[in-house]
Amino acid sequence: MTEKKSSSDLILIALLNLAFLLPFVSKAYVIDDGFSMELAQTNKSFNPFHAHGVYYYGSIELDNQALHTHQIFPSFLWLLIKITGSANEVGMHLCFIIFPLTASFSAYFIAKRFTRSPLWCVLPVVAAPVFVVSAHSIMTDVPQLALWLLSLAVFMSGVDQNRFRRMLLGSLLIPIAALVGYPGLLLAPLFMAYAAVTGNKTIILRSLFTISLGGAVFLLWNVISLYTQGFMPILYPAKIAILVPAYASASQLDWSAVLAKSLSLASNLGGVGLFPLLVIAAFLIHRRARWLVPVNALCTYLILRYLVTDADPKIGIFGYSAEQVALLGFFVFVGSLILWQVLGGGILLAMKIARWTSRDKDTAFLYIWVALVAAYYAFFSPFGAARYMLPMLLPVSMVLIRFFEPPNPDRTRLLRRIAIPSTIGSVVLSIALAIGDYEQAEVYRTFARSDWLEQCLSKVKGRQYVNGELSTRYYLVQRGFRYLAESKLSTAPDGTLSLIRNRPLAEGDCFVRSKESFSPEVSELLLGRSGVPQTLKISKVRWPVRTYCKAARAGFYTHTNGYLPFWFDKTSPLEVFWFFTVKLPPYGSAPDGDKSQHDHPDPATGTSGNPDPVDSRTDDRRPPAPRE
């Protein structure tokens, strides 16, 4: 392939990325965006070895090293804020364009190693809805993908050309990827797999040495953190699983959680991964794989029938409409075709390992790549989310494109006839999902400055709290709200409600809750003393495509909303907000049924009558948003 052809391909890939990204740079922060920005704004300097932010998840106090294990990410965002001069959405999204571009270019050079048609491998990935929608956020997923593919491209180049420095550079990118998110540690076994299946003994030993150096850097960072802060961040995921129930239940390797996330993976892979036309066509034209199509169709039917009728409530799809079941079945059928091919093809390759050709070795590596990401998704991810499968899109695309590549001119022409409409279909679907996601995100930014909220606030004179996470919390805290999340409240003898660290909740205080943006539980005592809330339903849905809606079973960000990555719904509200005003009984009395009226405040601090002296920007930290 000529350098001129490669340059023109890269220009086309860059233009496609920019066409997807630039129209959406003003998108409001959504899901974990607000969590990331809060950590960045609480940082005092660029110092990845120090946990600056302290915040709450419910009543649990955590620091910014403790959640999601994105150790260096808050410091990186802090640096961007200093460079751009603000935490403005447009500026941050423009800065983040570098990551999808890096991922796309790296993917192209990797695809050149495995296929004769690298452009047709990369275009379906760049146009995939999960890639496009994820690239519109400032979460860690696309930056981590960029580091994944960049380190792989550099390391593979070093192995293929026996260049030690490139192997070392690729290996030293592993700890950087791991400090953005611990799934980056999967690069270590992936590197070893590539060296083992493609290199000789010398290459394997060199790879082992360079990968060990990368691991040593990661370990050194943990040792420095132990010395400077008194803990090793590598141990914090276990601590979070113990402290935060949502993570504990998700991280347990019980069969229902694994099956639910596996079903989510198949649905997301078939629904917002590579376009179904490309997947099905690749299997139908490949003589050894086409038998999977009818067999998998039968398996999918049996699985869905079980889920609709007899499944455990934890994984069942009870209440789905017939149309939703049909679409879910199609997505699962397409996604599981890929997963069965990796499983079955991997077993067949293992059985003839002594007779591997160079093509067999390449195929084995691609299967290992997909299998590692799939195993992380099913066994270790906190929830089933479409963005967690980003690292497997490229190897899946290369496996499919290689189905078209035996020396047959007809298949080469057929690839173009299939790849072009598949890419166009992905573009249309990606834009549709991106518009729906944009509309959902905008709800929270608009609500925080809405006339309805201003009218509600004009009627109260107390402090303002937000009982919610994600975007609800971020935008309300930005306008001065404090965080409220405590499920076990007590009362002082004067009837004052005691919150975290015995901060009093006085009469006239108010708090806001939301439906779709996760809200931690508050006690019945508090709700009972807050009267009937004022309610605002955002029911004007301009775009029917939904990515985050329990009523629509749209679970693009978490399978707990539903197994479908998206659905079409204009009737369910985009969001429901409740505005509560606290009303306390007269001094010395308590509401009927309140058995906690004899509880006493902390004698060291007291709880009655003292205004909260703590600034919301220093003590009322926003907690880790759940990894939905």
XYZ file of C-alpha atoms in Angstrom:
628
model
C 0.000 0.000 0.000
C 1.484 3.345 -1.052
C 2.128 6.182 1.362
C -0.147 8.402 -0.762
C -3.024 5.966 -0.342
C -2.451 5.811 3.422
C -2.437 9.606 3.658
C -5.714 9.917 1.772
C -7.265 7.234 3.994
C -6.181 9.059 7.148
C -7.587 12.344 5.846
C -10.929 10.650 5.165
C -10.943 9.129 8.650
C -10.146 12.509 10.229
C -12.891 14.275 8.265
C -15.442 11.657 9.292
C -14.453 12.088 12.942
C -14.743 15.854 12.766
C -18.118 15.612 11.044
C -19.383 13.536 13.969
C -17.779 15.597 16.732
C -17.891 19.304 15.869
C -21.708 19.685 15.706
C -21.980 18.334 19.273
C -19.229 20.273 21.086
C -21.823 22.288 23.045
C -23.383 19.130 24.528
C -24.083 19.328 28.251
C -22.197 17.074 30.641
C -23.927 13.734 31.071
C -23.540 10.575 33.206
C -19.967 10.521 34.642
C -18.936 13.769 32.941
C -20.067 15.756 35.967
C -18.190 13.439 38.329
C -14.987 13.890 36.332
C -15.369 17.661 36.203
C -16.055 17.909 39.926
C -12.852 16.049 40.709
C -10.931 18.279 38.321
C -12.375 21.465 39.806
C -11.519 20.387 43.354
C -7.888 19.697 42.419
C -5.446 22.356 43.541
C -2.563 21.490 41.224
C -1.373 18.985 38.651
C -0.317 16.238 41.032
C -1.505 12.708 40.235
C 0.095 11.442 43.469
C -2.212 13.359 45.760
C -5.937 12.924 46.325
C -7.250 16.481 46.463
C -10.980 15.900 46.394
C -12.998 14.460 49.243
C -16.670 13.872 48.569
C -19.528 11.626 49.508
C -21.432 8.755 48.032
C -24.437 8.761 50.301
C -22.936 8.833 53.786
C -19.702 7.188 52.622
C -16.705 9.489 52.441
C -14.339 8.758 49.567
C -11.408 10.528 47.985
C -10.631 10.947 44.315
C -8.243 8.005 44.303
C -10.949 5.714 45.579
C -13.465 5.792 42.781
C -13.298 4.240 39.340
C -9.515 4.093 39.698
C -9.034 6.964 37.259
C -6.013 8.247 39.136
C -4.415 10.672 36.693
C -7.601 11.698 34.904
C -8.715 14.454 37.328
C -5.272 16.053 37.144
C -5.403 15.939 33.347
C -8.812 17.645 33.354
C -7.480 20.218 35.827
C -4.697 20.993 33.362
C -7.213 21.442 30.528
C -9.287 23.785 32.681
C -6.190 25.876 33.382
C -5.286 25.972 29.682
C -8.768 26.854 28.442
C -9.542 29.151 31.365
C -12.878 27.561 32.295
C -14.823 24.355 32.677
C -16.991 25.286 29.706
C -18.462 22.349 27.797
C -17.388 23.630 24.383
C -13.757 24.067 25.390
C -13.525 20.671 27.046
C -15.141 18.838 24.144
C -12.839 20.559 21.661
C -9.828 19.470 23.701
C -11.108 15.895 23.776
C -11.262 15.624 19.981
C -7.623 14.506 20.096
C -8.649 11.175 21.631
C -11.029 9.829 18.948
C -8.551 11.032 16.317
C -5.690 9.204 18.052
C -7.799 6.074 18.410
C -8.830 6.166 14.734
C -5.309 6.718 13.377
C -3.855 4.024 15.629
C -6.608 1.640 14.540
C -5.684 2.252 10.906
C -2.046 1.284 11.406
C -3.048 -1.806 13.372
C -5.497 -2.799 10.621
C -2.733 -2.463 8.009
C -0.921 -5.237 9.875
C -3.825 -7.706 9.727
C -5.811 -6.916 6.564
C -5.418 -5.735 3.000
C -8.288 -3.279 3.482
C -7.458 -1.168 6.558
C -9.797 1.648 5.551
C -12.801 -0.686 5.448
C -11.807 -1.996 8.894
C -11.614 1.436 10.470
C -14.601 3.192 8.882
C -17.170 0.832 10.473
C -15.493 1.434 13.854
C -15.388 5.227 13.513
C -19.025 5.266 12.377
C -20.209 2.835 15.085
C -22.864 4.467 17.319
C -21.083 3.437 20.532
C -17.891 5.144 19.350
C -19.637 8.314 18.188
C -21.834 8.795 21.270
C -18.960 7.967 23.653
C -16.721 10.466 21.868
C -19.213 13.223 22.751
C -18.450 12.822 26.465
C -15.431 13.600 28.612
C -15.467 10.270 30.406
C -12.411 8.034 30.418
C -13.612 5.482 27.876
C -12.440 7.067 24.619
C -9.159 8.396 26.103
C -8.455 4.899 27.391
C -9.302 3.436 23.970
C -6.871 5.876 22.356
C -4.106 4.763 24.734
C -5.013 1.112 24.118
C -4.703 1.357 20.364
C -1.692 3.700 20.378
C 0.295 1.433 22.700
C -0.700 -1.629 20.661
C 0.317 -0.008 17.388
C 3.725 0.991 18.776
C 4.387 -2.360 20.467
C 3.312 -4.426 17.454
C 5.542 -2.360 15.205
C 8.451 -3.063 17.552
C 7.774 -6.812 17.581
C 7.335 -7.062 13.808
C 10.524 -5.112 13.091
C 12.458 -6.325 16.159
C 12.835 -2.757 17.416
C 13.464 -2.835 21.154
C 12.821 0.881 21.704
C 9.359 0.663 20.173
C 8.550 -2.375 22.270
C 9.693 -0.469 25.348
C 7.705 2.652 24.441
C 4.550 0.614 23.849
C 5.011 -1.174 27.173
C 5.541 2.100 29.054
C 2.151 3.271 27.762
C 0.508 0.401 29.677
C 0.784 2.074 33.124
C -0.543 5.335 31.645
C -3.566 3.509 30.226
C -4.006 1.697 33.550
C -3.933 4.965 35.497
C -6.772 6.250 33.336
C -8.687 3.039 34.093
C -7.613 -0.364 35.360
C -8.926 -2.202 32.245
C -5.750 -0.820 30.686
C -3.913 -3.578 32.562
C -5.390 -6.021 30.027
C -2.773 -4.706 27.618
C -0.067 -6.691 29.427
C -1.467 -10.162 28.611
C -2.471 -8.890 25.172
C 1.115 -7.833 24.440
C 2.418 -11.179 25.596
C -0.133 -12.973 23.429
C 0.998 -11.036 20.367
C 4.654 -11.740 21.032
C 3.926 -15.417 21.707
C 1.908 -16.097 18.549
C 3.940 -14.009 16.106
C 7.503 -13.773 17.414
C 10.450 -16.067 18.080
C 12.049 -16.869 21.418
C 14.171 -13.705 21.409
C 11.159 -11.520 20.722
C 9.221 -13.204 23.510
C 12.004 -12.602 26.042
C 12.367 -8.969 24.991
C 8.619 -8.481 25.225
C 8.525 -10.027 28.665
C 11.295 -7.671 29.791
C 9.645 -4.507 28.432
C 6.213 -5.458 29.761
C 7.789 -6.091 33.165
C 9.257 -2.582 33.071
C 5.795 -1.183 32.375
C 4.442 -3.158 35.312
C 7.277 -1.870 37.493
C 6.320 1.729 36.647
C 2.724 1.032 37.647
C 3.865 -0.620 40.874
C 6.213 2.302 41.589
C 3.311 4.711 41.270
C 1.401 2.679 43.861
C 4.413 2.648 46.182
C 4.777 6.433 45.897
C 1.061 6.793 46.675
C 1.519 4.549 49.704
C 4.377 6.750 50.921
C 2.649 10.092 50.228
C -0.953 9.212 51.125
C -0.808 6.035 53.149
C -2.597 3.733 50.712
C -2.043 1.829 47.471
C -4.702 2.753 44.873
C -4.494 -0.704 43.299
C -6.255 -2.007 46.428
C -9.101 0.519 46.298
C -11.451 -1.323 43.900
C -11.878 -3.969 46.601
C -12.577 -1.254 49.158
C -15.211 0.326 46.935
C -16.865 -3.064 46.413
C -17.130 -3.373 50.194
C -18.282 0.187 50.919
C -20.680 0.812 48.019
C -23.468 -1.773 47.760
C -24.105 -1.104 44.060
C -20.530 -2.043 43.263
C -20.545 -5.018 45.614
C -23.610 -6.585 43.993
C -22.290 -5.884 40.499
C -18.831 -7.245 41.202
C -19.975 -10.533 42.705
C -19.418 -13.356 40.252
C -22.867 -14.834 40.682
C -24.471 -16.388 37.644
C -27.293 -13.845 37.335
C -24.946 -10.836 37.170
C -22.663 -12.559 34.652
C -25.578 -13.657 32.475
C -27.190 -10.224 32.587
C -23.985 -8.504 31.519
C -23.336 -11.140 28.856
C -26.785 -10.534 27.406
C -26.103 -6.808 27.549
C -22.802 -7.334 25.713
C -24.455 -9.302 22.898
C -27.233 -6.722 22.567
C -24.858 -3.753 22.550
C -22.494 -5.448 20.122
C -25.337 -6.130 17.712
C -27.181 -2.855 18.256
C -24.592 -0.084 18.555
C -21.400 -1.857 17.485
C -20.660 -2.664 13.868
C -23.638 -2.328 11.546
C -25.642 -5.612 11.397
C -25.526 -5.766 7.588
C -21.735 -6.096 7.657
C -21.804 -8.766 10.357
C -24.457 -10.970 8.776
C -23.015 -10.619 5.267
C -19.543 -11.591 6.475
C -20.864 -14.807 8.006
C -22.989 -15.697 5.001
C -20.141 -15.396 2.483
C -17.661 -17.346 4.642
C -18.084 -21.051 3.892
C -16.879 -22.287 7.297
C -18.894 -19.774 9.314
C -22.242 -19.572 7.541
C -23.637 -22.556 9.464
C -23.559 -20.367 12.590
C -26.337 -18.159 11.212
C -29.249 -20.648 11.458
C -27.853 -22.331 14.576
C -27.453 -18.999 16.352
C -30.931 -17.914 15.271
C -32.375 -20.991 16.993
C -30.267 -20.397 20.126
C -31.360 -16.760 20.279
C -35.023 -17.766 20.011
C -34.681 -20.266 22.852
C -32.836 -17.753 25.041
C -35.453 -15.054 24.529
C -38.284 -17.486 25.143
C -36.676 -18.390 28.458
C -36.117 -14.764 29.395
C -39.716 -13.837 28.618
C -41.313 -16.705 30.529
C -39.164 -18.588 33.026
C -36.064 -16.525 33.762
C -34.914 -15.343 37.168
C -36.325 -11.836 37.831
C -32.755 -10.507 37.954
C -32.221 -11.262 34.271
C -35.734 -11.657 32.854
C -37.288 -9.324 30.298
C -40.784 -9.307 31.753
C -42.813 -6.298 30.685
C -41.028 -5.735 27.388
C -43.369 -5.073 24.471
C -43.443 -7.468 21.529
C -41.571 -4.905 19.422
C -38.885 -4.508 22.085
C -38.455 -8.275 22.389
C -38.143 -8.552 18.599
C -35.508 -5.815 18.379
C -33.635 -7.222 21.361
C -33.667 -10.648 19.712
C -32.205 -9.215 16.526
C -29.449 -7.378 18.381
C -28.589 -10.436 20.479
C -28.564 -12.598 17.346
C -26.081 -10.299 15.591
C -23.856 -9.809 18.637
C -23.779 -13.465 19.629
C -22.730 -14.444 16.093
C -19.451 -12.685 16.811
C -19.081 -14.147 20.289
C -19.799 -17.711 19.110
C -17.279 -17.299 16.296
C -14.597 -16.209 18.754
C -15.388 -19.067 21.130
C -15.779 -21.794 18.518
C -13.023 -20.529 16.242
C -10.678 -20.233 19.197
C -11.300 -23.843 20.211
C -10.712 -25.106 16.667
C -7.486 -23.107 16.394
C -6.257 -24.457 19.717
C -6.828 -28.008 18.493
C -4.430 -27.534 15.565
C -1.885 -25.261 17.259
C 1.037 -27.335 15.994
C 0.021 -26.650 12.373
C -0.655 -22.929 12.612
C -0.008 -20.830 9.543
C 0.848 -17.140 9.802
C -2.812 -16.337 9.107
C -3.874 -18.680 11.908
C -1.549 -16.891 14.303
C -3.040 -13.517 13.408
C -6.561 -14.875 13.810
C -5.682 -16.389 17.200
C -4.400 -13.041 18.427
C -7.586 -11.257 17.325
C -9.693 -13.874 19.110
C -7.630 -13.441 22.287
C -8.123 -9.667 22.060
C -11.911 -9.984 21.791
C -12.036 -12.655 24.511
C -10.111 -10.517 27.033
C -12.438 -7.553 26.612
C -15.539 -9.765 26.680
C -14.345 -11.453 29.887
C -13.785 -8.074 31.554
C -17.245 -6.919 30.452
C -19.037 -10.024 31.749
C -17.096 -10.671 34.964
C -15.549 -7.438 36.217
C -17.397 -4.413 34.842
C -19.758 -2.863 37.414
C -22.626 -2.685 34.912
C -23.333 -3.690 31.371
C -22.673 -0.504 29.391
C -22.099 -0.093 25.681
C -18.951 1.973 26.138
C -17.191 -0.853 27.993
C -16.970 -2.829 24.749
C -15.118 -0.097 22.824
C -11.741 -1.926 22.864
C -13.219 -4.939 21.048
C -14.681 -3.074 18.055
C -11.465 -3.018 16.019
C -10.542 -6.720 16.366
C -14.149 -7.694 15.572
C -14.046 -5.505 12.469
C -10.758 -7.069 11.359
C -12.113 -10.596 11.861
C -15.116 -9.792 9.679
C -13.168 -8.001 6.961
C -10.735 -10.933 6.761
C -13.720 -13.115 5.808
C -13.819 -11.177 2.526
C -10.106 -11.331 1.805
C -9.093 -14.675 0.272
C -7.582 -14.063 -3.188
C -10.891 -13.674 -4.978
C -11.656 -10.480 -6.952
C -15.385 -11.051 -6.570
C -15.096 -10.954 -2.783
C -13.080 -7.738 -2.921
C -15.830 -6.081 -4.937
C -18.445 -7.589 -2.637
C -16.656 -6.097 0.382
C -17.076 -2.603 -1.047
C -20.714 -3.250 -1.893
C -21.358 -4.327 1.694
C -19.027 -1.957 3.548
C -20.289 1.247 1.921
C -24.004 0.834 2.778
C -23.028 -0.558 6.198
C -20.984 2.546 6.948
C -23.794 4.799 5.731
C -26.262 2.907 7.926
C -23.947 3.322 10.921
C -23.630 7.048 10.215
C -27.404 7.505 10.177
C -27.907 5.484 13.366
C -25.018 7.231 15.127
C -26.422 10.674 14.383
C -29.874 9.582 15.547
C -28.503 8.324 18.871
C -26.241 11.347 19.285
C -29.197 13.731 18.887
C -31.234 11.778 21.430
C -28.345 11.726 23.890
C -27.784 15.455 23.374
C -31.427 16.186 24.174
C -31.307 14.043 27.321
C -28.140 15.749 28.566
C -29.509 19.231 27.896
C -32.401 18.621 30.311
C -30.148 18.940 33.370
C -28.305 22.046 32.258
C -31.596 23.743 31.355
C -33.304 22.723 34.592
C -30.564 24.252 36.758
C -31.333 27.690 35.310
C -35.058 27.234 34.663
C -37.788 29.686 35.684
C -39.619 26.840 37.435
C -36.674 26.242 39.776
C -36.291 29.971 40.386
C -39.954 30.215 41.379
C -39.597 27.280 43.761
C -36.495 28.781 45.355
C -38.155 32.174 45.760
C -40.610 30.608 48.205
C -37.978 29.224 50.589
C -35.334 30.979 52.665
C -33.270 28.028 53.838
C -30.345 26.197 52.357
C -30.567 24.371 49.062
C -29.651 20.697 48.668
C -29.574 18.269 45.779
C -30.348 14.615 46.377
C -29.094 13.166 43.106
C -26.062 12.173 41.137
C -24.706 12.509 37.604
C -25.751 15.626 35.688
C -28.471 16.639 38.155
C -25.905 16.984 40.871
C -23.226 18.659 38.792
C -25.328 21.523 37.442
C -27.158 22.195 40.710
C -23.955 22.207 42.760
C -22.497 24.648 40.243
C -25.228 27.100 41.163
C -24.687 26.689 44.909
C -26.646 23.632 45.990
C -25.161 21.276 48.578
C -25.131 17.508 48.429
C -27.790 15.657 50.417
C -27.609 11.887 50.755
C -28.151 10.149 54.060
C -30.539 7.265 54.499
C -30.437 7.170 58.325
C -31.428 10.440 59.931
C -32.060 11.107 63.592
C -33.761 13.907 65.465
C -32.548 16.054 68.302
C -34.887 16.760 71.245
C -35.953 19.967 69.487
C -36.972 18.009 66.382
C -34.019 19.092 64.249
C -32.991 16.582 61.606
C -29.362 15.491 61.735
C -27.441 14.870 58.491
C -23.894 13.848 57.574
C -21.444 14.955 60.270
C -24.433 16.145 62.326
C -25.176 19.092 60.090
C -28.681 20.301 60.934
C -31.464 20.396 58.383
C -33.649 23.305 59.403
C -37.189 24.268 58.581
C -37.324 26.090 55.280
C -34.455 24.154 53.753
C -35.193 22.507 50.432
C -33.846 19.694 48.322
C -34.256 18.493 44.731
C -34.525 14.905 43.537
C -34.703 13.491 40.020
C -35.974 10.245 38.530
C -33.607 9.214 35.719
C -30.440 10.716 37.175
C -29.788 8.351 40.071
C -30.836 9.696 43.491
C -29.567 8.045 46.696
C -32.250 7.039 49.146
C -33.296 9.384 51.901
C -35.144 8.337 55.018
C -38.879 8.135 55.319
C -38.465 10.548 58.234
C -37.140 13.255 55.950
C -39.702 12.608 53.235
C -42.465 12.611 55.850
C -41.391 16.032 57.046
C -41.129 17.490 53.573
C -44.768 17.412 52.570
C -46.008 17.002 49.028
C -43.255 17.977 46.595
C -43.663 20.241 43.629
C -43.133 18.214 40.480
C -41.758 19.128 37.076
C -42.020 16.652 34.219
C -39.920 17.320 31.143
C -42.386 15.718 28.754
C -41.652 17.609 25.567
C -39.588 15.052 23.670
C -38.426 16.462 20.351
C -36.449 13.416 19.237
C -37.878 9.922 19.802
C -34.589 8.005 20.099
C -33.765 7.337 23.765
C -30.454 6.041 25.126
C -31.094 6.453 28.863
C -34.646 5.727 29.986
C -35.956 2.988 32.252
C -39.501 3.248 30.943
C -38.228 2.743 27.388
C -35.831 -0.088 28.415
C -33.006 1.974 26.910
C -29.796 0.863 28.588
C -26.968 2.350 26.538
C -25.283 3.506 29.771
C -26.407 0.695 32.070
C -28.154 -2.605 31.565
C -30.148 -1.929 34.744
C -32.334 0.355 32.618
C -32.861 -2.376 30.049
C -31.010 -4.650 27.673
C -31.762 -2.535 24.606
C -29.053 0.029 23.839
C -31.734 2.394 22.553
C -35.459 2.583 21.911
C -37.993 4.883 20.283
C -40.262 6.670 22.756
C -41.875 10.114 22.717
C -44.347 9.506 25.542
C -42.102 8.896 28.567
C -40.777 12.109 30.157
C -37.119 12.906 29.607
C -36.844 13.544 33.330
C -38.968 14.174 36.407
C -37.776 16.606 39.100
C -39.214 16.922 42.610
C -38.731 19.989 44.816
C -39.140 19.304 48.543
C -39.420 21.875 51.332
C -38.534 20.738 54.867
C -41.138 21.351 57.559
C -40.223 20.646 61.193
C -42.613 20.133 64.138
C -42.715 22.557 67.085
C -39.864 22.430 69.598
C -39.839 19.254 71.653
C -42.337 17.363 69.516
C -41.994 14.782 66.799
C -44.297 13.397 64.161
C -46.388 10.359 64.921
C -44.487 7.158 64.537
C -41.095 8.847 64.813
C -39.271 6.521 67.178
C -36.009 8.400 66.815
C -37.227 11.480 68.757
C -35.092 10.485 71.755
C -31.911 10.239 69.756
C -29.405 12.880 70.784
C -26.859 14.796 68.734
C -23.148 14.364 68.991
C -22.188 16.099 72.248
C -18.992 17.370 70.700
C -20.697 19.274 67.932
C -24.422 19.511 68.575
C -27.029 19.686 65.899
C -29.571 22.325 66.760
C -29.635 25.902 65.668
C -26.150 26.071 64.226
C -25.877 27.209 60.629
C -23.762 24.994 58.419
C -20.344 26.704 58.389
C -18.884 24.404 55.771
C -18.614 25.720 52.246
C -20.263 23.390 49.735
C -17.200 23.458 47.540
C -14.926 22.065 50.236
C -16.986 19.648 52.295
C -20.143 18.838 50.325
C -18.265 17.072 47.590
C -20.153 15.314 44.915
C -19.784 11.539 45.344
C -18.640 9.101 42.782
C -21.343 8.730 40.212
C -22.283 5.088 39.616
C -20.612 3.486 36.615
C -23.724 3.199 34.583
